[in-house]
Coordinates of C-alpha atoms in Angstrom, one line a residue:
M1 CA 42.5 191.0 82.1
N2 CA 40.4 191.3 79.1
K3 CA 40.7 189.4 75.6
P4 CA 40.7 191.7 72.8
D5 CA 38.4 191.5 70.2
L6 CA 40.7 191.6 67.1
D7 CA 38.1 191.6 64.5
F8 CA 36.8 194.7 66.3
V9 CA 39.9 196.2 66.1
K10 CA 40.4 195.9 62.7
E11 CA 37.0 197.4 61.9
H12 CA 37.2 200.3 64.1
F13 CA 40.7 201.3 62.4
A14 CA 39.0 201.0 58.9
K15 CA 35.7 202.9 60.0
E16 CA 37.0 205.5 62.5
L17 CA 40.2 206.4 60.9
P18 CA 39.3 208.0 57.4
Y19 CA 43.1 208.2 56.7
V20 CA 43.7 204.4 57.2
A21 CA 41.1 204.0 54.3
A22 CA 43.0 207.4 52.1
L23 CA 46.5 205.7 52.4
N24 CA 44.9 202.1 51.6
M25 CA 46.6 200.9 54.7
R26 CA 45.5 197.0 55.7
F27 CA 46.2 194.8 58.6
D28 CA 48.6 191.8 57.3
D29 CA 48.4 190.2 61.1
L30 CA 47.1 191.3 64.5
T31 CA 47.4 189.5 67.8
A32 CA 47.4 190.5 71.3
G33 CA 49.7 193.4 71.6
V34 CA 51.2 192.9 68.2
A35 CA 50.1 194.3 64.7
V36 CA 51.5 194.5 61.3
M37 CA 50.2 197.0 58.7
T38 CA 51.0 197.5 55.1
M39 CA 50.9 200.8 53.1
P40 CA 51.2 200.2 49.3
Y41 CA 53.0 202.5 47.1
D42 CA 50.9 205.2 45.8
A43 CA 52.2 208.0 43.7
R44 CA 49.9 210.6 45.3
L45 CA 52.0 210.1 48.4
V46 CA 55.4 211.1 46.8
G47 CA 57.3 213.6 48.6
D48 CA 60.1 214.0 46.2
P49 CA 58.7 213.9 42.4
E50 CA 62.4 213.4 41.2
S51 CA 63.2 210.4 43.3
G52 CA 59.7 208.9 43.9
V53 CA 60.1 208.3 47.3
I54 CA 57.5 208.2 49.6
H55 CA 57.0 211.1 51.9
G56 CA 57.9 210.5 55.5
G57 CA 54.8 211.9 56.8
A58 CA 52.8 208.8 55.1
V59 CA 55.5 206.6 56.9
S60 CA 55.1 208.2 60.2
A61 CA 51.1 207.5 59.8
L62 CA 51.7 204.1 58.9
M63 CA 53.9 203.6 62.0
D64 CA 51.7 205.5 64.2
T65 CA 48.3 203.7 63.3
T66 CA 50.4 200.2 63.8
C67 CA 51.6 201.4 67.1
G68 CA 48.2 202.5 68.1
A69 CA 46.4 198.7 66.9
A70 CA 49.2 197.2 69.0
V71 CA 47.8 198.8 71.9
F72 CA 44.4 198.9 71.1
S73 CA 44.7 194.8 70.6
H74 CA 46.7 194.3 73.7
P75 CA 44.8 192.4 76.6
E76 CA 45.6 195.2 79.4
A77 CA 44.6 198.4 77.2
S78 CA 42.2 197.2 74.7
M79 CA 39.4 200.1 75.5
G80 CA 41.1 202.7 73.3
T81 CA 44.3 204.6 73.0
A82 CA 45.9 207.9 72.1
T83 CA 49.5 208.7 71.1
I84 CA 51.5 210.7 73.8
D85 CA 54.8 210.7 72.2
L86 CA 56.2 209.1 69.0
R87 CA 59.7 208.8 68.1
I88 CA 60.8 207.9 64.6
D89 CA 64.3 207.2 63.3
Y90 CA 64.2 207.4 59.6
M91 CA 67.0 205.0 58.4
R92 CA 67.0 205.1 54.9
A93 CA 64.1 206.3 52.0
A94 CA 61.7 203.3 50.7
K95 CA 62.4 202.2 47.3
P96 CA 60.1 203.8 44.9
G97 CA 57.2 201.3 43.9
C98 CA 57.5 199.2 47.1
A99 CA 54.9 198.7 50.0
I100 CA 55.7 199.7 53.1
T101 CA 55.1 197.1 56.0
A102 CA 55.1 198.4 59.8
R103 CA 55.3 195.9 62.7
A104 CA 54.8 197.4 66.4
E105 CA 54.8 195.3 69.5
C106 CA 53.2 196.7 72.8
Y107 CA 55.8 195.6 75.1
H108 CA 54.9 197.1 78.3
V109 CA 51.5 198.6 79.8
T110 CA 51.3 200.3 83.0
R111 CA 48.0 201.8 84.6
S112 CA 47.9 204.5 82.4
V113 CA 50.6 204.3 79.6
A114 CA 51.5 201.8 77.2
F115 CA 55.1 201.5 75.6
V116 CA 55.6 200.4 72.0
R117 CA 58.4 199.5 69.6
A118 CA 57.9 199.3 65.7
T119 CA 59.9 199.1 62.7
A120 CA 59.1 199.8 59.0
T121 CA 60.6 197.7 56.0
D122 CA 60.3 197.8 52.2
G123 CA 61.3 194.4 51.5
E124 CA 64.4 195.8 50.5
G125 CA 67.9 194.7 52.1
D126 CA 68.3 194.4 56.0
T127 CA 68.2 197.8 56.9
P128 CA 64.8 199.1 57.8
V129 CA 63.3 202.2 56.5
A130 CA 62.4 203.6 59.9
T131 CA 62.2 202.4 63.7
A132 CA 59.7 203.6 66.5
T133 CA 59.4 204.0 69.8
G134 CA 56.3 205.3 71.7
A135 CA 54.0 205.9 74.5
F136 CA 50.4 205.7 74.1
T137 CA 47.2 206.4 76.8
V138 CA 45.7 203.6 78.3
E139 CA 42.1 203.6 78.4
R140 CA 40.5 201.1 80.8
S141 CA 36.8 200.8 81.5
A142 CA 35.3 202.2 84.8
Q143 CA 35.2 199.1 86.5
E144 CA 39.2 198.3 85.8
G145 CA 40.0 201.7 86.9
K146 CA 38.4 201.2 90.3
A147 CA 40.9 197.9 90.8

C-alpha cells in the first residue's frame, strides 16, 4: 500500500486539469481517500439566466473532479484514475450566489476499480444539491500489478 503524496495530488489537479482553474475549483480538504472541493458562484456558469441557477454541467464537473481526487488520494489507487461511470442525482437547484462544495469518499478499491460516493451542497438547508456514486479506474505501478 502506498501513502499518497497529497500535495502532489493538489498540484496535479491544478496543473493537469485546465477546467479546474477555469471553474475556480479549490481543495478545502484532502485526506487519504476523501476529497472536499469548492466551486464559487460565477455568473458565467449560470444555466438559467432568469433564475441565476448554476448549470448542472458545472455541478457534475465539480462532483466528477472531487470523486477523482478521492480516488487519486486513496492509498490503494494513487497512481492515477479515470471515470468509468458516474451517476448524479440532482436533488434541487443550487441557490444563486452560493458556492457549491462537494465531498467525495473512495470507500472501496479492487484490483482495477475504485468506488466513490459524493454529495454537493450549497450551505442552504439540509437537502443536498446533488449526490453521486461512481466507479473509477485504478492505475497501479508495474510492480503492484505483478503482486
